[in-house]
Every structure is written in structure tokens, then in C-alpha cells.
Short mmCIF file of C-alpha atoms in Angstrom, two decimals:
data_model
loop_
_atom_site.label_atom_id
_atom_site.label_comp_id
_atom_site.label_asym_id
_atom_site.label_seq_id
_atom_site.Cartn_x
_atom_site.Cartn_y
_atom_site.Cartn_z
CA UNK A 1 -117.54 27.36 -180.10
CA UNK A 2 -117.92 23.86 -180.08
CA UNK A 3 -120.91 21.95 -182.28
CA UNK A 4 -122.84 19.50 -180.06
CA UNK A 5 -122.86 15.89 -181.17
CA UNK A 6 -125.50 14.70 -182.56
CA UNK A 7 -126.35 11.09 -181.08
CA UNK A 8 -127.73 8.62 -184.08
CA UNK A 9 -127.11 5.36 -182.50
CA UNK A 10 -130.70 4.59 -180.81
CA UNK A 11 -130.37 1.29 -182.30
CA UNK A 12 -127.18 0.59 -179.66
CA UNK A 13 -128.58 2.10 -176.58
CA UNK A 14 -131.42 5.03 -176.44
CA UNK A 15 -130.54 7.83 -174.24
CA UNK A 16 -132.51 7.72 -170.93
CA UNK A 17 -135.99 8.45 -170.89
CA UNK A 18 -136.96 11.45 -168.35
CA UNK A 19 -140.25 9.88 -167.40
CA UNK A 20 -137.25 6.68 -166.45
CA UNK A 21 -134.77 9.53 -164.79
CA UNK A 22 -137.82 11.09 -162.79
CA UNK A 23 -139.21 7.52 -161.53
CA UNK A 24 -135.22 6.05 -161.01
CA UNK A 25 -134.87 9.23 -158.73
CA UNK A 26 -137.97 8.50 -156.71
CA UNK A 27 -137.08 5.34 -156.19
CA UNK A 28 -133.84 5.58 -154.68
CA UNK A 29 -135.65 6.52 -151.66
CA UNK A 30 -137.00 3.23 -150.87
CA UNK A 31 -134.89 1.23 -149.08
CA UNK A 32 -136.28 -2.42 -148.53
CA UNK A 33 -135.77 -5.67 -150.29
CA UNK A 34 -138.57 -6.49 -152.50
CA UNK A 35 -138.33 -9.73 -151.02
CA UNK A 36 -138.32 -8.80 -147.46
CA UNK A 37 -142.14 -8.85 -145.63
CA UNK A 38 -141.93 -5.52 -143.46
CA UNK A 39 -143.65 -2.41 -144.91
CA UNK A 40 -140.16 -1.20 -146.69
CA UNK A 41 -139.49 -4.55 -148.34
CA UNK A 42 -143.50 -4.42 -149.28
CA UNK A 43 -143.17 -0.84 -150.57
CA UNK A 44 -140.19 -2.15 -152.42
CA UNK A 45 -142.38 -5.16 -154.04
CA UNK A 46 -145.00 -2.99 -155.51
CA UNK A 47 -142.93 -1.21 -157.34
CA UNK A 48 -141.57 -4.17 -158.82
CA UNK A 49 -145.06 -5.47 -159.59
CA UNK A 50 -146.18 -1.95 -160.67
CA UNK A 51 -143.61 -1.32 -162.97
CA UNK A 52 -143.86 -5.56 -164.15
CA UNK A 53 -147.32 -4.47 -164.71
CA UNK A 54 -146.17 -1.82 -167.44
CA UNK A 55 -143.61 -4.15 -169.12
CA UNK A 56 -146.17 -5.97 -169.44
CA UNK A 57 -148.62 -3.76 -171.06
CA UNK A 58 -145.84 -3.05 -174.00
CA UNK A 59 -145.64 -6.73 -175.11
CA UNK A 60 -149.61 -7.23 -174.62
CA UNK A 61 -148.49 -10.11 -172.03
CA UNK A 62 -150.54 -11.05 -168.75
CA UNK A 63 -147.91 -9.09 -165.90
CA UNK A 64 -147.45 -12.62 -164.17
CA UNK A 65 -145.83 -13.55 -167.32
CA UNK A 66 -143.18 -11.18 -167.09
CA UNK A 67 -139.74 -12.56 -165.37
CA UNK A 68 -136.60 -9.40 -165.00
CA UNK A 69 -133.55 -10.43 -166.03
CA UNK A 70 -130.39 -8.55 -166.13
CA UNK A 71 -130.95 -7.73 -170.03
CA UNK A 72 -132.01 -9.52 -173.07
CA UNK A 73 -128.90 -11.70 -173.40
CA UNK A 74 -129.76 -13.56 -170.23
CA UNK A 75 -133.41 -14.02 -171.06
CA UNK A 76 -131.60 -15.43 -174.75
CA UNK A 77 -129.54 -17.38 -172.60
CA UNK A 78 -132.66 -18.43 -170.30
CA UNK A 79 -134.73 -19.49 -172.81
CA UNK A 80 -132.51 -20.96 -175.17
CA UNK A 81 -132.19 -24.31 -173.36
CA UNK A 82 -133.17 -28.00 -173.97
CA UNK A 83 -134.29 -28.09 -170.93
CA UNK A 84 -138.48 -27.19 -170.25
CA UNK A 85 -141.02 -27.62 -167.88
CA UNK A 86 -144.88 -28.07 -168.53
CA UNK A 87 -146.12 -27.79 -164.60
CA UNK A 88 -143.44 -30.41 -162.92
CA UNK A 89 -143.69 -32.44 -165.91
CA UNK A 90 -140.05 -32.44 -167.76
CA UNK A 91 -139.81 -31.78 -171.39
CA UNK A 92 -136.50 -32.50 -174.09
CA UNK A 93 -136.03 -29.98 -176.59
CA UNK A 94 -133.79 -31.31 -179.27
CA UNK A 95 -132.62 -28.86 -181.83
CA UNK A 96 -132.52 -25.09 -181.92
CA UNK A 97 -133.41 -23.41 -185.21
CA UNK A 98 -133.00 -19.59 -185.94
CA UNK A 99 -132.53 -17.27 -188.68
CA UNK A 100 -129.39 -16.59 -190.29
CA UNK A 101 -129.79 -13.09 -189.26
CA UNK A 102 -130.45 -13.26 -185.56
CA UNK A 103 -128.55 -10.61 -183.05
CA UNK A 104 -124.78 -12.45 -181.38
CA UNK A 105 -127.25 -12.92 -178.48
CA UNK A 106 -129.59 -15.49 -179.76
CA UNK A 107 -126.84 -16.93 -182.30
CA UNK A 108 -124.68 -17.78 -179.44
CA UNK A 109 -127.36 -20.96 -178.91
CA UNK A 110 -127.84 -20.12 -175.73
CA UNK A 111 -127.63 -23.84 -173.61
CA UNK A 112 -128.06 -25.63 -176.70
CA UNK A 113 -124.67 -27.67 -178.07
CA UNK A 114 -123.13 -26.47 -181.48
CA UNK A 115 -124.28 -29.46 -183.14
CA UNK A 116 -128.07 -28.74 -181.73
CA UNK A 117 -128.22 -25.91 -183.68
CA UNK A 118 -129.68 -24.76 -187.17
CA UNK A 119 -129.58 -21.92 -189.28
CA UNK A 120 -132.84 -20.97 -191.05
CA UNK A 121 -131.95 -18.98 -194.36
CA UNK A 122 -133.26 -15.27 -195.33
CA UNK A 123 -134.16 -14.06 -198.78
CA UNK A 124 -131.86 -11.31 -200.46
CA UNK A 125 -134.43 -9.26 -198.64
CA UNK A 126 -133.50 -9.64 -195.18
CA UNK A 127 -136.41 -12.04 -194.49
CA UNK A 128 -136.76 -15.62 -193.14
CA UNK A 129 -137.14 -18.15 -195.71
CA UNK A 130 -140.63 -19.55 -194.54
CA UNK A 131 -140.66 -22.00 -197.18
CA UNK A 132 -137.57 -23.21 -195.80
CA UNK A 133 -138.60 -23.13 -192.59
CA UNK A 134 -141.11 -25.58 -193.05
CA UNK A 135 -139.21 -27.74 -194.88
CA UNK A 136 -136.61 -28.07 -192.41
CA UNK A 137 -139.25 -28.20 -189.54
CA UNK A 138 -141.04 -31.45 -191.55
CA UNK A 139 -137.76 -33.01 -191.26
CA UNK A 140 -137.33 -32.58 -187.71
CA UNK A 141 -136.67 -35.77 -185.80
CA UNK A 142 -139.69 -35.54 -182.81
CA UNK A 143 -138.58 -38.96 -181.27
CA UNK A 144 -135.52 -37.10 -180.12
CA UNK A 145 -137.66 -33.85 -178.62
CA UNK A 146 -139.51 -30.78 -179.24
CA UNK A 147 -138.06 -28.60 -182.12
CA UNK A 148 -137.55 -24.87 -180.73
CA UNK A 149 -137.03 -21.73 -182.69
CA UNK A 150 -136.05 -18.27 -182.45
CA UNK A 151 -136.92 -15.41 -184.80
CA UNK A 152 -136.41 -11.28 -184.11
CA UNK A 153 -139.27 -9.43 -184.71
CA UNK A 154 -137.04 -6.47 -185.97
CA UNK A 155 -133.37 -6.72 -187.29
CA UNK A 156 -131.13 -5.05 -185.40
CA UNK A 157 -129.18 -4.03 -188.23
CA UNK A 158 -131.41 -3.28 -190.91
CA UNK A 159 -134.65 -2.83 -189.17
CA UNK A 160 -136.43 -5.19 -191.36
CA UNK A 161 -139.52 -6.45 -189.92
CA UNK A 162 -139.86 -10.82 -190.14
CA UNK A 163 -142.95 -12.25 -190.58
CA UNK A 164 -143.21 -13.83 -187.28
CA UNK A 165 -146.93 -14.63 -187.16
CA UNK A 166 -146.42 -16.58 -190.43
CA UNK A 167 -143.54 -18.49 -188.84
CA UNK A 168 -145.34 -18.82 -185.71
CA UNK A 169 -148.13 -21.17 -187.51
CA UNK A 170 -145.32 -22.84 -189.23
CA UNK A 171 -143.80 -23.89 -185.85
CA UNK A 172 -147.15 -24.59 -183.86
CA UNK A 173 -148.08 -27.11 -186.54
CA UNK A 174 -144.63 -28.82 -186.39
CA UNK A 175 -145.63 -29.23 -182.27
CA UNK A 176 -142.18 -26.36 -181.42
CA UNK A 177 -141.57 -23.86 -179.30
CA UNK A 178 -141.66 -20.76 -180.47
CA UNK A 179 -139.32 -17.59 -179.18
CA UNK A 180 -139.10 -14.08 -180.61
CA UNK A 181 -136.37 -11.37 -179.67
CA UNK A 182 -138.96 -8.04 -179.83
CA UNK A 183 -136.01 -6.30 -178.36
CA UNK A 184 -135.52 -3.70 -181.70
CA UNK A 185 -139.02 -3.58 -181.92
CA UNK A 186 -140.93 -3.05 -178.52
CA UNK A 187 -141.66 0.36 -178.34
CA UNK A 188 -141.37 1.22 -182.53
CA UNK A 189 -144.32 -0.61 -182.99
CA UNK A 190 -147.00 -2.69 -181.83
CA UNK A 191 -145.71 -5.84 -180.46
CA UNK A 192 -148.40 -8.20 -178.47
CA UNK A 193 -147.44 -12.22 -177.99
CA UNK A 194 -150.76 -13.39 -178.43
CA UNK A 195 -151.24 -11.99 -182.19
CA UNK A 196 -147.83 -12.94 -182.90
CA UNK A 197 -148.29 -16.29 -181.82
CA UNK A 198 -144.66 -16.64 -179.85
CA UNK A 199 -144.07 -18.22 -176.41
CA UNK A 200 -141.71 -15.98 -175.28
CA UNK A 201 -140.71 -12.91 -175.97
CA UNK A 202 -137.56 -10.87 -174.89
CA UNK A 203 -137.53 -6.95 -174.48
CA UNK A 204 -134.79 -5.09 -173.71
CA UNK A 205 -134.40 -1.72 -170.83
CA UNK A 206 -131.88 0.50 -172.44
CA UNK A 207 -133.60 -0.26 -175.86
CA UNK A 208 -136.47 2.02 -175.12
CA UNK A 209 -135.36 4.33 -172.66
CA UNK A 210 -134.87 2.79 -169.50
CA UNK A 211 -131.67 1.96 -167.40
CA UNK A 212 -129.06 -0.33 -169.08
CA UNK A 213 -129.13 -3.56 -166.87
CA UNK A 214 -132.71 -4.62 -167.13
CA UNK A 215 -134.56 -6.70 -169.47
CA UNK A 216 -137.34 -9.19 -169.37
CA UNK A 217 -138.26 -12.97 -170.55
CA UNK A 218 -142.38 -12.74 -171.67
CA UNK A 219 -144.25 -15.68 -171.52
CA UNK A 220 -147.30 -16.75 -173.02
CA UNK A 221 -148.62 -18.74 -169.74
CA UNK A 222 -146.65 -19.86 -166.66
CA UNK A 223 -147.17 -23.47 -167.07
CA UNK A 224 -145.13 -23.99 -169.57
CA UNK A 225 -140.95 -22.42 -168.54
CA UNK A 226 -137.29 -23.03 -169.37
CA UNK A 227 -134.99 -24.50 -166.32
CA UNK A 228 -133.77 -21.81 -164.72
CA UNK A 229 -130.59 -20.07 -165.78
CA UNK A 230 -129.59 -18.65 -162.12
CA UNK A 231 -130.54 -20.59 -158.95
CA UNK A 232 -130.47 -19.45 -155.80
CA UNK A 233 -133.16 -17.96 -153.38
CA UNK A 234 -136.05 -18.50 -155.63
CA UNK A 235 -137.02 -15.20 -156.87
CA UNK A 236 -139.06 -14.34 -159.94
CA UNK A 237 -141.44 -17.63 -158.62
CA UNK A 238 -138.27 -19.66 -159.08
CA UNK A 239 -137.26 -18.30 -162.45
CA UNK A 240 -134.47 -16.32 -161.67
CA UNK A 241 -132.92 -16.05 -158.25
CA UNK A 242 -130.91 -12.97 -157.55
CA UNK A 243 -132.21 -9.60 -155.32
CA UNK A 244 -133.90 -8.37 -158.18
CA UNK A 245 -132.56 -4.68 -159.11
CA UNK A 246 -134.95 -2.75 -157.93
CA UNK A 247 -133.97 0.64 -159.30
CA UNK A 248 -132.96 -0.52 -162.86
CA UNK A 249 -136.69 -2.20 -163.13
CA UNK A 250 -138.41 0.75 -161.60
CA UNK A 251 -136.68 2.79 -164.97
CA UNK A 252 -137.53 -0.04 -166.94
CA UNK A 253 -141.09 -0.11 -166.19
CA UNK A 254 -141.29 3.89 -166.65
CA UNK A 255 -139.30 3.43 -169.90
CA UNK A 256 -141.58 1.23 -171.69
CA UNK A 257 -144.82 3.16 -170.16
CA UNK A 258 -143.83 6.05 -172.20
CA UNK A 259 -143.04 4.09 -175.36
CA UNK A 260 -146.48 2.53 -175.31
CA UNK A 261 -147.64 6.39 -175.10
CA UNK A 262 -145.33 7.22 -177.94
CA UNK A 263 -146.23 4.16 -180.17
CA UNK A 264 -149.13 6.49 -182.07
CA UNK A 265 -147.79 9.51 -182.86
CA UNK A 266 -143.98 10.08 -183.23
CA UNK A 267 -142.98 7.10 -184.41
CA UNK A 268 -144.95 7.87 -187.60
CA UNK A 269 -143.32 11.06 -187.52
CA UNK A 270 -139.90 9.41 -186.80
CA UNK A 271 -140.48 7.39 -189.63
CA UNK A 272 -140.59 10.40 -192.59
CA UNK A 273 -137.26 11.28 -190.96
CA UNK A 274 -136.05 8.24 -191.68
CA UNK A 275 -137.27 9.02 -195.11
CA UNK A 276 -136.02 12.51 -195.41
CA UNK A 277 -132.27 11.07 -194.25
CA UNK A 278 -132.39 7.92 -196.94
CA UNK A 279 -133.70 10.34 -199.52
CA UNK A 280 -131.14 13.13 -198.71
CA UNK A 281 -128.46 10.87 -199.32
CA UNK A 282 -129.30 9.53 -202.29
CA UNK A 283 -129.36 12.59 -203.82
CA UNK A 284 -125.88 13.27 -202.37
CA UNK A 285 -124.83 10.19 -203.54
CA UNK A 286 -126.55 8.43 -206.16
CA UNK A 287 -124.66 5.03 -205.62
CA UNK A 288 -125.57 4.30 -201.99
CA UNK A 289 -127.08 0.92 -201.03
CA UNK A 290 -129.97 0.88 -198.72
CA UNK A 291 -130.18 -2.61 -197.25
CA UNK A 292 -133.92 -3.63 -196.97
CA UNK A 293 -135.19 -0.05 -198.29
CA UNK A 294 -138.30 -2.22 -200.09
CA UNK A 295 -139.37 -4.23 -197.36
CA UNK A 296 -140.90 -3.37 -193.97
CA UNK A 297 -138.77 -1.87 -191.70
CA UNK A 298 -138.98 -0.34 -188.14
CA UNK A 299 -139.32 3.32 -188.85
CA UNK A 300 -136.34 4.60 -187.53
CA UNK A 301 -133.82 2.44 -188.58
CA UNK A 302 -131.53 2.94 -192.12
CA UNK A 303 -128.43 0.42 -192.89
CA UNK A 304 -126.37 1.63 -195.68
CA UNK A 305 -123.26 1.08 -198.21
CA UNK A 306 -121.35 3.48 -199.31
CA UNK A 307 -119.46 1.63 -202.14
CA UNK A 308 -115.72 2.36 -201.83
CA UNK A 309 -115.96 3.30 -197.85
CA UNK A 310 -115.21 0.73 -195.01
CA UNK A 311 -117.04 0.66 -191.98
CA UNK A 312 -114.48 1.59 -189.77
CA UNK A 313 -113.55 4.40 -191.65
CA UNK A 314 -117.29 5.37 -192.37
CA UNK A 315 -117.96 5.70 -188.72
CA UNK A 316 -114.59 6.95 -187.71
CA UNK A 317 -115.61 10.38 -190.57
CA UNK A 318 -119.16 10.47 -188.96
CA UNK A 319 -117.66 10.51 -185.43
CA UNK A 320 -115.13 13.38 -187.04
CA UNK A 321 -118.10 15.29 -187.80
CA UNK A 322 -119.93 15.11 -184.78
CA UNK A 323 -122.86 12.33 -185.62
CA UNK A 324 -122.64 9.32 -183.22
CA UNK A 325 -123.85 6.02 -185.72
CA UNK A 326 -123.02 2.68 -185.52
CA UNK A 327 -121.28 -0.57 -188.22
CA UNK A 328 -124.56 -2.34 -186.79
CA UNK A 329 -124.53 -4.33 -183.77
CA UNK A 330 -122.85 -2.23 -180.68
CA UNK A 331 -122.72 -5.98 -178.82
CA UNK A 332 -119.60 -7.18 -180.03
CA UNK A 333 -116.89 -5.34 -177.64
CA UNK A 334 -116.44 -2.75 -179.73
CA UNK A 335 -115.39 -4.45 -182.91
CA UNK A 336 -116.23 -3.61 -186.16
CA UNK A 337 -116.50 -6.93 -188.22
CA UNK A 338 -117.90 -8.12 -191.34
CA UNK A 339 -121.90 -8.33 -191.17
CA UNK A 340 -123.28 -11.50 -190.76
CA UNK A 341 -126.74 -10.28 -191.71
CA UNK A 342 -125.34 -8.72 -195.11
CA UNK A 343 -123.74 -12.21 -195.85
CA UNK A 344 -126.99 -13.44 -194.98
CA UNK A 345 -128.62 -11.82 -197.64
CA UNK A 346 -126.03 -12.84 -200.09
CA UNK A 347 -124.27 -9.45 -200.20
CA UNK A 348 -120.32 -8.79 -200.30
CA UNK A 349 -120.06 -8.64 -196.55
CA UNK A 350 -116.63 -6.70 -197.26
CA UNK A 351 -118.55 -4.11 -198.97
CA UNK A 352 -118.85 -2.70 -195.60
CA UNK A 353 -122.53 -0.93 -194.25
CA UNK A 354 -123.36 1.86 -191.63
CA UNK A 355 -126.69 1.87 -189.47
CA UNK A 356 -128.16 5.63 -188.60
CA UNK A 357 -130.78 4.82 -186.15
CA UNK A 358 -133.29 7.81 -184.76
CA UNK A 359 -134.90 8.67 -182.10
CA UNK A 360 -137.91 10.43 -179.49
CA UNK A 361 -135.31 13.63 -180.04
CA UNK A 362 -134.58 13.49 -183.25
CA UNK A 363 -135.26 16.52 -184.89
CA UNK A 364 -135.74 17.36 -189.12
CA UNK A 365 -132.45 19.49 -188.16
CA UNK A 366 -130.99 16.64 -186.73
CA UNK A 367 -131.67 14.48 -189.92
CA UNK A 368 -130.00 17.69 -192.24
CA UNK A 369 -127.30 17.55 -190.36
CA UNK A 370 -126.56 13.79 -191.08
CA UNK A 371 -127.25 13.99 -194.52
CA UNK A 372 -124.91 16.72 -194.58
CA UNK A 373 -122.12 15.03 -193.08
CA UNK A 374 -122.88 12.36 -194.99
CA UNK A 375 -122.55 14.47 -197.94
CA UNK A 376 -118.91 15.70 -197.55
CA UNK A 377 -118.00 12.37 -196.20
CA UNK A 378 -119.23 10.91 -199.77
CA UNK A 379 -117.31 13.98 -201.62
CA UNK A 380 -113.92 13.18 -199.77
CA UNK A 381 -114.44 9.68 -201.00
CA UNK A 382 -114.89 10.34 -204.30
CA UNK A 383 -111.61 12.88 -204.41
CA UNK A 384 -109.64 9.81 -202.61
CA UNK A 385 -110.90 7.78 -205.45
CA UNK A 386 -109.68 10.37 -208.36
CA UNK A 387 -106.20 10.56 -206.38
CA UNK A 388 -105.78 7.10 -206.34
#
């Protein structure tokens, strides 16, 4: 008999959410456009607005404030721009600064030209350099436009938490823009825009539960937006034109309703998992690395080195055993590449690092079962290493 998989990849996509399933279902029954003004095309808008209303409610944002996109690369790619808006009132934005350790999405630049854009250094600990921030900010040239810059709330590789309200003061005072990617982190902890100070945040469907093909840019007001990305019929206020996708934001909406519900109980109890699996494999192998282990972290995230094991051979024995885990970012086609985030932090990129990421399901069984794969995949390096 056949052992089922065990999916540890939550980090890449989370399976979807049966509160999402159960509302996705429902709403394949109604027919209209949301944009349409008969009763089907008004049924259709409310529950848009209803489920805008509970994307809304995860990032603490005003529901007006909340424009779908097709995921969180297009609300990257939406916000990134020099090109703002304060009412009708046009606005340059010169220069794009980010951390060194920001997800292929937001590293990209977004509408921003190469030589617009500016890496922000981390410490060895996976966090922005504030220090350096500032410094960098002082020197910006204002004559030339508005400074914008872009910091996750949560790495997507290590889980480590930045100090974003910090760097939001930083940037405030330097008269910049300020955008956060909450994607890894809505729904594993708190996140609200106000305390954190940003003026956009972007969240993520399949992150949390919901349908893949969803997202959201979060805005602090509605006075102050990026040129649209898409044009076209006008939809989204003039935001984003496009039919919006109905079914996919119906999931969404559903999806991040639950993780609000979850955000008090299992995530603490998702986090001594996380525990239990870091601790389990030390002990099975006293010579792992985990990246970020001292600083705050989202609590189900753990990004790991093996010393001695690649990371296409490390996930290749995991998938051999049955655990599903990830080389860190699953937004890269498929390729398994040297970390930018490790190199970051001024580690041997080469070294190679794994990311185990839990989840709603995850079970203390679950978590045995990865540290004893991991366990025999450690062992069967160790003989290859007495061979050799």
C-alpha cells in the first residue's frame, strides 16, 4: 500500500481552503457581470464587494482601498511605477529602493528602469539594514522626484519578519512612498497598514487558501494611486480594467475570512511544530544551518542547509520519500538556482538551503514524519561522504 504524500510547501501555494471550495461552489451559480446593472450583474457585484470587504478586514484596510488583481505580481507590477497620482494632480517618482532580499516579483522593478533602481542591504540576519536605509534615503536627489520603496513584511524564504514600521518612519521622513509585499505574512500574523505605516500593501489568494489567480493592491487612501497597469473599461474605479474574476475573488475573500479566524489559535500551535521539526533535526544532524533561527520569523516557515547536500538533490530525496518542500521561491519556472537571499546575508549561496513550510493541516505526525525523512536523507549523506 502506498504512503500518502505529505505536502510541506505552504510557502509555494497553500492547498485550498474548504470555507474557499464551499463559497467558489456557490458562486458558480451566479451568472451576471459584476459590472452589468440588472439584478444578476448586481447579485454578481455584491459578492465582489462582500468578499472585497473581507480582504479587507485581513490587512486592517478601509474595503474601498482594496483593488483585485490577477495575483501579487501584477499589484508588484502596478505599484512599482514612476508614475502616481494625488487626485488628478501628477506626481514623478524617481528611484526605486528595496531590500536585497525581496521575492523575483518586486526585484523585477516593476515599471521602474534598471538604472532607477536600488538595493537596500540586510544584516547576516536576514534583516534590512535601517541604518543604511536612511543613509541612502538622505542622499536621495528630491529635485528629480519622490523616492519609493518596497520592503516584505515576511521573507519568503526564510520567514524572517523586517521591521517595516521602523522603515516606514524612515521613509515618511525622507517625503517616499512606502510599499510592503504582506503576501508571506497575511494570514500568519497580524498585518494592518495603518500600524505598519505602508501605502500599499500586496496580499496574495493562493497564499492563504484561496484560488490561485487572485490577489489584491491595499491602499492606505484612494487619493493618492499608481497609473494604471491595465486600461480598458474602467473597472476597479479605473484601477484595473478587465471583467474582474468573479469566482477566483469570491475564494479569495472566503480564504482570507478564515485566516483572520485562524490568526489566534493555530498559528501559535503551528508555530511549536515548526519548533518540534527544527529541533528534530538538529538532533538528527548536529551540523544543519537554520537560516534566521534567532530572529523573528513567521511561525511556520524553516530554511535550512544541510552542509554537503545540494538543493536539487535535497528536494529530489524529500520528494523520494514522500514530503513535498521547496529550494525557496516556487516563482522561478521551476528552477532551482542559487539563493539570492542567502547571498544577501553574506552566506555561500552554493552551500545550497531547503524551505519546509507548514500548514492549517499540519499535524505533530506530519512534522515526525519530516524529521524522519530528513533523518535518513542526512544518514545517506554522510555514507556518500565516507565512500567518497
Amino acid at each position: 500500500m502506498a504512503t500518502t504524500r505529505l505536502y510541506l510547501d505552504w510557502n509555494a501555494t497553500a492547498p485550498l481552503h474548504p470555507a474557499a471550495r464551499d463559497a467558489m461552489l456557490r458562486a458558480m451559480d451566479i451568472q451576471g457581470n459584476p459590472n452589468s446593472v440588472h439584478g444578476e450583474g448586481r447579485a454578481a457585484r455584491a459578492a465582489v464587494e462582500a468578499a472585497r470587504r473581507q480582504v479587507a478586514s485581513l490587512t486592517g484596510a478601509e474595503s474601498a482601498h482594496v483593488v483585485f488583481t490577477s495575483g501579487a505580481t501584477e499589484a508588484a507590477n502596478m505599484v512599482l511605477t514612476p508614475e502616481f497620482r494625488m487626485g488628478r494632480t501628477p506626481l514623478v517618482v524617481s528611484h526605486l529602493y528595496m531590500s536585497a532580499v525581496e521575492h523575483p516579483a518586486v526585484r523585477e522593478g516593476g515599471r521602474f528602469p534598471k538604472a532607477g533602481i536600488r538595493e537596500i542591504p540586510v544584516t547576516s540576519g536576514g534583516v534590512v539594514d535601517l541604518a543604511a536605509l536612511e543613509t541612502t534615503l538622505s542622499a536621495h536627489d528630491k529635485a528629480a522626484g519622490m523616492p519609493i520603496v518596497a520592503i516584505m513584511l515576511a521573507n519568503n524564504e526564510t520567514g524572517i519578519l523586517q521591521p517595516v514600521a521602523e522603515a516606514s518612519r524612515i521613509v515618511q521622513a525622507a517625503g517616499g512612498l512606502f510599499v510592503v509585499d504582506a503576501v508571506q505574512a497575511a494570514g500568519r500574523v497580524p498585518v494592518d497598514i495603518n500600524a505598519i505605516g505602508a501605502d500599499f500593501l500586496i496580499v496574495s489568494s493562493h497564499k492563504i487558501g484561496g484560488p490561485k489567480g487572485a490577489g489584491a493592491l491595499v491602499s492606505r487612501g484612494e487619493v493618492l494611486m499608481p497609473k494604471p497597469l491595465i486600461h480598458g473599461g474602467g473597472q476597479e474605479k479605473g484601477h484595473r480594467s478587465g471583467t474582474e474574476n468573479t469566482l477566483a475573488i469570491i475564494g479569495f475573500g472566503a480564504a482570507a475570512e478564515a485566516a483572520v479566524a485562524d490568526l489566534d489559535g493555530r498559528n501559535a500551535e503551528i508555530g511549536a511544530l515548526r519548533d518540534r521539526l527544527e529541533e528534530g533535526m538538529q538532533l538528527a544532524a548536529s551540523d544543519v544551518i537554520i537560516h534566521g533561527k534567532d530572529g523573528p520569523r513567521v511561525p511556520n516557515t524553516s530554511f535550512f542547509t544541510l552542509p554537503g547536500l545540494k538543493s536539487e538533490t535535497g528536494q529530489i530525496a524529500f520528494d523520494l520519500e514522500g514530503v513535498a518542500i521547496s529550494a525557496g521561491s516556487a516563482c522561478s519556472s521551476g528552477k532551482v538556482g542559487e539563493s539570492h537571499v542567502l547571498m544577501a546575508m553574506g552566506c555561500d549561496p552554493k552551500l545550497g538551503a531547503l524551505r519546509i513550510s507548514l500548514g492549517s493541516t499540519t499535524s505533530a505526525e506530519d512534522v515526525d514524519r519530516a524529521i524522519a525523512a530528513f533523518a535518513r536523507i542526512a544518514g545517506r549523506r554522510k555514507l556518500a561522504g565516507a565512500a567518497a
